[in-house]
């Protein structure tokens, strides 16, 4: 599977640890049974919030995730990709997915997650991760 190019790169406050953020996490009670959930541009995590609260919702979602055995996750925004049409929001009614890399102690390669702040959806931990409950 081809990875779409990302644009924009990391932001200055893009590296976070769960305990180092003042943004309270979402309550996530399920783990997805879909192996593509969050890991592909075609099936991003839909955190919602739009221009007003989208960035905060992304942090709330990421702050709720843990590694497979409860490890604390660090995440960094890699940039944006995968433009799509949205109703009356964004630049020229266009939204983009945000791409984050996740790491935790014992993980050799970062894990890449795709988040959509323009659409709401049911929130779950991606397969292979867990959530603080």
PDB file of C-alpha atoms in Angstrom:
ATOM      1  CA  UNK A   1       0.000   0.000   0.000  1.00  0.00           C
ATOM      2  CA  UNK A   2       1.337   3.413  -0.994  1.00  0.00           C
ATOM      3  CA  UNK A   3       1.644   6.031   1.748  1.00  0.00           C
ATOM      4  CA  UNK A   4       0.291   9.452   0.712  1.00  0.00           C
ATOM      5  CA  UNK A   5       2.737  12.374   0.930  1.00  0.00           C
ATOM      6  CA  UNK A   6       2.351  14.669   3.947  1.00  0.00           C
ATOM      7  CA  UNK A   7       2.713  18.433   4.019  1.00  0.00           C
ATOM      8  CA  UNK A   8       3.380  20.927   6.778  1.00  0.00           C
ATOM      9  CA  UNK A   9       5.629  18.933   9.080  1.00  0.00           C
ATOM     10  CA  UNK A  10       5.720  18.977  12.838  1.00  0.00           C
ATOM     11  CA  UNK A  11       4.416  21.911  14.808  1.00  0.00           C
ATOM     12  CA  UNK A  12       6.355  23.419  17.681  1.00  0.00           C
ATOM     13  CA  UNK A  13       4.054  21.908  20.296  1.00  0.00           C
ATOM     14  CA  UNK A  14       3.699  18.644  18.396  1.00  0.00           C
ATOM     15  CA  UNK A  15       5.507  16.303  20.792  1.00  0.00           C
ATOM     16  CA  UNK A  16       3.443  15.232  23.749  1.00  0.00           C
ATOM     17  CA  UNK A  17       3.384  12.732  26.497  1.00  0.00           C
ATOM     18  CA  UNK A  18       0.106  11.770  28.070  1.00  0.00           C
ATOM     19  CA  UNK A  19       1.068  13.193  31.445  1.00  0.00           C
ATOM     20  CA  UNK A  20       2.597  16.371  30.004  1.00  0.00           C
ATOM     21  CA  UNK A  21      -0.549  17.693  28.353  1.00  0.00           C
ATOM     22  CA  UNK A  22      -3.221  19.880  29.899  1.00  0.00           C
ATOM     23  CA  UNK A  23      -5.811  18.577  27.399  1.00  0.00           C
ATOM     24  CA  UNK A  24      -8.036  15.981  29.054  1.00  0.00           C
ATOM     25  CA  UNK A  25      -8.371  12.739  27.072  1.00  0.00           C
ATOM     26  CA  UNK A  26     -11.531  11.350  25.508  1.00  0.00           C
ATOM     27  CA  UNK A  27     -13.030   8.322  27.233  1.00  0.00           C
ATOM     28  CA  UNK A  28     -12.458   5.458  24.799  1.00  0.00           C
ATOM     29  CA  UNK A  29     -14.021   2.173  25.792  1.00  0.00           C
ATOM     30  CA  UNK A  30     -13.481  -0.010  22.729  1.00  0.00           C
ATOM     31  CA  UNK A  31     -10.698  -1.306  20.525  1.00  0.00           C
ATOM     32  CA  UNK A  32     -11.496  -1.387  16.817  1.00  0.00           C
ATOM     33  CA  UNK A  33     -11.819  -4.774  15.164  1.00  0.00           C
ATOM     34  CA  UNK A  34     -11.000  -3.166  11.792  1.00  0.00           C
ATOM     35  CA  UNK A  35      -7.270  -3.456  11.102  1.00  0.00           C
ATOM     36  CA  UNK A  36      -7.356  -0.376   8.807  1.00  0.00           C
ATOM     37  CA  UNK A  37      -9.013   1.935  11.393  1.00  0.00           C
ATOM     38  CA  UNK A  38      -6.706   4.917  11.871  1.00  0.00           C
ATOM     39  CA  UNK A  39      -3.847   3.313   9.936  1.00  0.00           C
ATOM     40  CA  UNK A  40      -4.964   4.296   6.431  1.00  0.00           C
ATOM     41  CA  UNK A  41      -6.035   7.530   4.778  1.00  0.00           C
ATOM     42  CA  UNK A  42      -9.199   5.734   3.600  1.00  0.00           C
ATOM     43  CA  UNK A  43     -10.267   4.943   7.180  1.00  0.00           C
ATOM     44  CA  UNK A  44      -9.032   7.760   9.444  1.00  0.00           C
ATOM     45  CA  UNK A  45     -10.105   8.282  13.043  1.00  0.00           C
ATOM     46  CA  UNK A  46     -12.929  10.854  12.862  1.00  0.00           C
ATOM     47  CA  UNK A  47     -12.384  13.054  15.937  1.00  0.00           C
ATOM     48  CA  UNK A  48     -14.535  15.961  14.691  1.00  0.00           C
ATOM     49  CA  UNK A  49     -14.418  19.511  15.998  1.00  0.00           C
ATOM     50  CA  UNK A  50     -13.633  21.300  12.728  1.00  0.00           C
ATOM     51  CA  UNK A  51     -11.690  24.540  12.777  1.00  0.00           C
ATOM     52  CA  UNK A  52     -12.921  25.457  16.250  1.00  0.00           C
ATOM     53  CA  UNK A  53     -12.027  22.355  18.251  1.00  0.00           C
ATOM     54  CA  UNK A  54     -10.391  19.926  15.804  1.00  0.00           C
ATOM     55  CA  UNK A  55      -6.805  20.292  17.029  1.00  0.00           C
ATOM     56  CA  UNK A  56      -7.938  19.934  20.642  1.00  0.00           C
ATOM     57  CA  UNK A  57     -10.028  16.856  19.759  1.00  0.00           C
ATOM     58  CA  UNK A  58      -6.981  15.296  18.110  1.00  0.00           C
ATOM     59  CA  UNK A  59      -4.997  15.825  21.319  1.00  0.00           C
ATOM     60  CA  UNK A  60      -7.876  14.481  23.420  1.00  0.00           C
ATOM     61  CA  UNK A  61      -7.952  11.334  21.274  1.00  0.00           C
ATOM     62  CA  UNK A  62      -4.181  10.814  21.253  1.00  0.00           C
ATOM     63  CA  UNK A  63      -3.944  11.469  25.008  1.00  0.00           C
ATOM     64  CA  UNK A  64      -6.430   8.630  25.559  1.00  0.00           C
ATOM     65  CA  UNK A  65      -4.291   6.038  23.767  1.00  0.00           C
ATOM     66  CA  UNK A  66      -1.810   3.678  25.372  1.00  0.00           C
ATOM     67  CA  UNK A  67       0.552   1.091  23.946  1.00  0.00           C
ATOM     68  CA  UNK A  68      -0.562  -2.551  23.724  1.00  0.00           C
ATOM     69  CA  UNK A  69       0.457  -3.237  27.322  1.00  0.00           C
ATOM     70  CA  UNK A  70      -0.516   0.130  28.793  1.00  0.00           C
ATOM     71  CA  UNK A  71       2.682   1.956  27.798  1.00  0.00           C
ATOM     72  CA  UNK A  72       2.621   5.763  27.733  1.00  0.00           C
ATOM     73  CA  UNK A  73       2.552   7.014  24.155  1.00  0.00           C
ATOM     74  CA  UNK A  74       4.465   9.950  22.724  1.00  0.00           C
ATOM     75  CA  UNK A  75       3.133  11.470  19.526  1.00  0.00           C
ATOM     76  CA  UNK A  76       4.253  14.000  16.981  1.00  0.00           C
ATOM     77  CA  UNK A  77       2.331  15.596  14.134  1.00  0.00           C
ATOM     78  CA  UNK A  78       4.035  14.753  10.848  1.00  0.00           C
ATOM     79  CA  UNK A  79       1.903  16.983   8.626  1.00  0.00           C
ATOM     80  CA  UNK A  80      -1.277  16.882   6.540  1.00  0.00           C
ATOM     81  CA  UNK A  81      -2.327  14.896   3.506  1.00  0.00           C
ATOM     82  CA  UNK A  82      -5.176  13.586   1.478  1.00  0.00           C
ATOM     83  CA  UNK A  83      -7.377  16.600   0.655  1.00  0.00           C
ATOM     84  CA  UNK A  84     -11.143  16.037   0.523  1.00  0.00           C
ATOM     85  CA  UNK A  85     -14.255  18.191   0.138  1.00  0.00           C
ATOM     86  CA  UNK A  86     -16.099  19.366   3.238  1.00  0.00           C
ATOM     87  CA  UNK A  87     -19.220  21.516   3.568  1.00  0.00           C
ATOM     88  CA  UNK A  88     -18.555  25.238   4.112  1.00  0.00           C
ATOM     89  CA  UNK A  89     -15.403  24.968   6.196  1.00  0.00           C
ATOM     90  CA  UNK A  90     -11.691  24.987   5.559  1.00  0.00           C
ATOM     91  CA  UNK A  91      -9.922  26.660   2.679  1.00  0.00           C
ATOM     92  CA  UNK A  92     -12.108  26.444  -0.448  1.00  0.00           C
ATOM     93  CA  UNK A  93     -14.315  23.893   1.349  1.00  0.00           C
ATOM     94  CA  UNK A  94     -11.386  21.511   1.516  1.00  0.00           C
ATOM     95  CA  UNK A  95     -10.172  19.549   4.529  1.00  0.00           C
ATOM     96  CA  UNK A  96      -7.072  17.460   5.027  1.00  0.00           C
ATOM     97  CA  UNK A  97      -6.188  14.582   7.281  1.00  0.00           C
ATOM     98  CA  UNK A  98      -3.519  15.096   9.926  1.00  0.00           C
ATOM     99  CA  UNK A  99      -0.847  12.418  10.208  1.00  0.00           C
ATOM    100  CA  UNK A 100       0.766  11.599  13.560  1.00  0.00           C
ATOM    101  CA  UNK A 101       3.599   9.245  14.442  1.00  0.00           C
ATOM    102  CA  UNK A 102       3.284   7.375  17.735  1.00  0.00           C
ATOM    103  CA  UNK A 103       6.041   5.757  19.745  1.00  0.00           C
ATOM    104  CA  UNK A 104       6.347   4.155  23.155  1.00  0.00           C
ATOM    105  CA  UNK A 105       9.009   2.400  25.159  1.00  0.00           C
ATOM    106  CA  UNK A 106       9.935  -0.830  23.405  1.00  0.00           C
ATOM    107  CA  UNK A 107       8.517   0.222  20.005  1.00  0.00           C
ATOM    108  CA  UNK A 108      11.269   0.301  17.367  1.00  0.00           C
ATOM    109  CA  UNK A 109       9.446   1.970  14.450  1.00  0.00           C
ATOM    110  CA  UNK A 110       6.893   4.779  14.876  1.00  0.00           C
ATOM    111  CA  UNK A 111       3.288   3.909  14.160  1.00  0.00           C
ATOM    112  CA  UNK A 112       1.467   6.272  11.775  1.00  0.00           C
ATOM    113  CA  UNK A 113      -2.136   7.351  12.481  1.00  0.00           C
ATOM    114  CA  UNK A 114      -4.484   9.381  10.263  1.00  0.00           C
ATOM    115  CA  UNK A 115      -6.936  11.730  12.002  1.00  0.00           C
ATOM    116  CA  UNK A 116      -9.888  13.620  10.504  1.00  0.00           C
ATOM    117  CA  UNK A 117     -11.003  16.666  12.489  1.00  0.00           C
ATOM    118  CA  UNK A 118     -13.769  17.620  10.040  1.00  0.00           C
ATOM    119  CA  UNK A 119     -16.019  14.607  10.588  1.00  0.00           C
ATOM    120  CA  UNK A 120     -17.307  12.925  13.742  1.00  0.00           C
ATOM    121  CA  UNK A 121     -17.357   9.196  14.189  1.00  0.00           C
ATOM    122  CA  UNK A 122     -17.323   6.524  16.878  1.00  0.00           C
ATOM    123  CA  UNK A 123     -13.980   6.570  18.679  1.00  0.00           C
ATOM    124  CA  UNK A 124     -12.034   3.408  19.429  1.00  0.00           C
ATOM    125  CA  UNK A 125      -8.403   2.509  19.984  1.00  0.00           C
ATOM    126  CA  UNK A 126      -6.806   1.201  16.781  1.00  0.00           C
ATOM    127  CA  UNK A 127      -5.974  -2.521  16.731  1.00  0.00           C
ATOM    128  CA  UNK A 128      -2.782  -3.206  18.664  1.00  0.00           C
ATOM    129  CA  UNK A 129      -3.264  -0.230  21.003  1.00  0.00           C
ATOM    130  CA  UNK A 130      -5.251   0.216  24.181  1.00  0.00           C
ATOM    131  CA  UNK A 131      -6.925   3.151  25.877  1.00  0.00           C
ATOM    132  CA  UNK A 132      -6.858   4.656  29.342  1.00  0.00           C
ATOM    133  CA  UNK A 133     -10.270   3.889  30.847  1.00  0.00           C
TER     134      UNK A 133
END
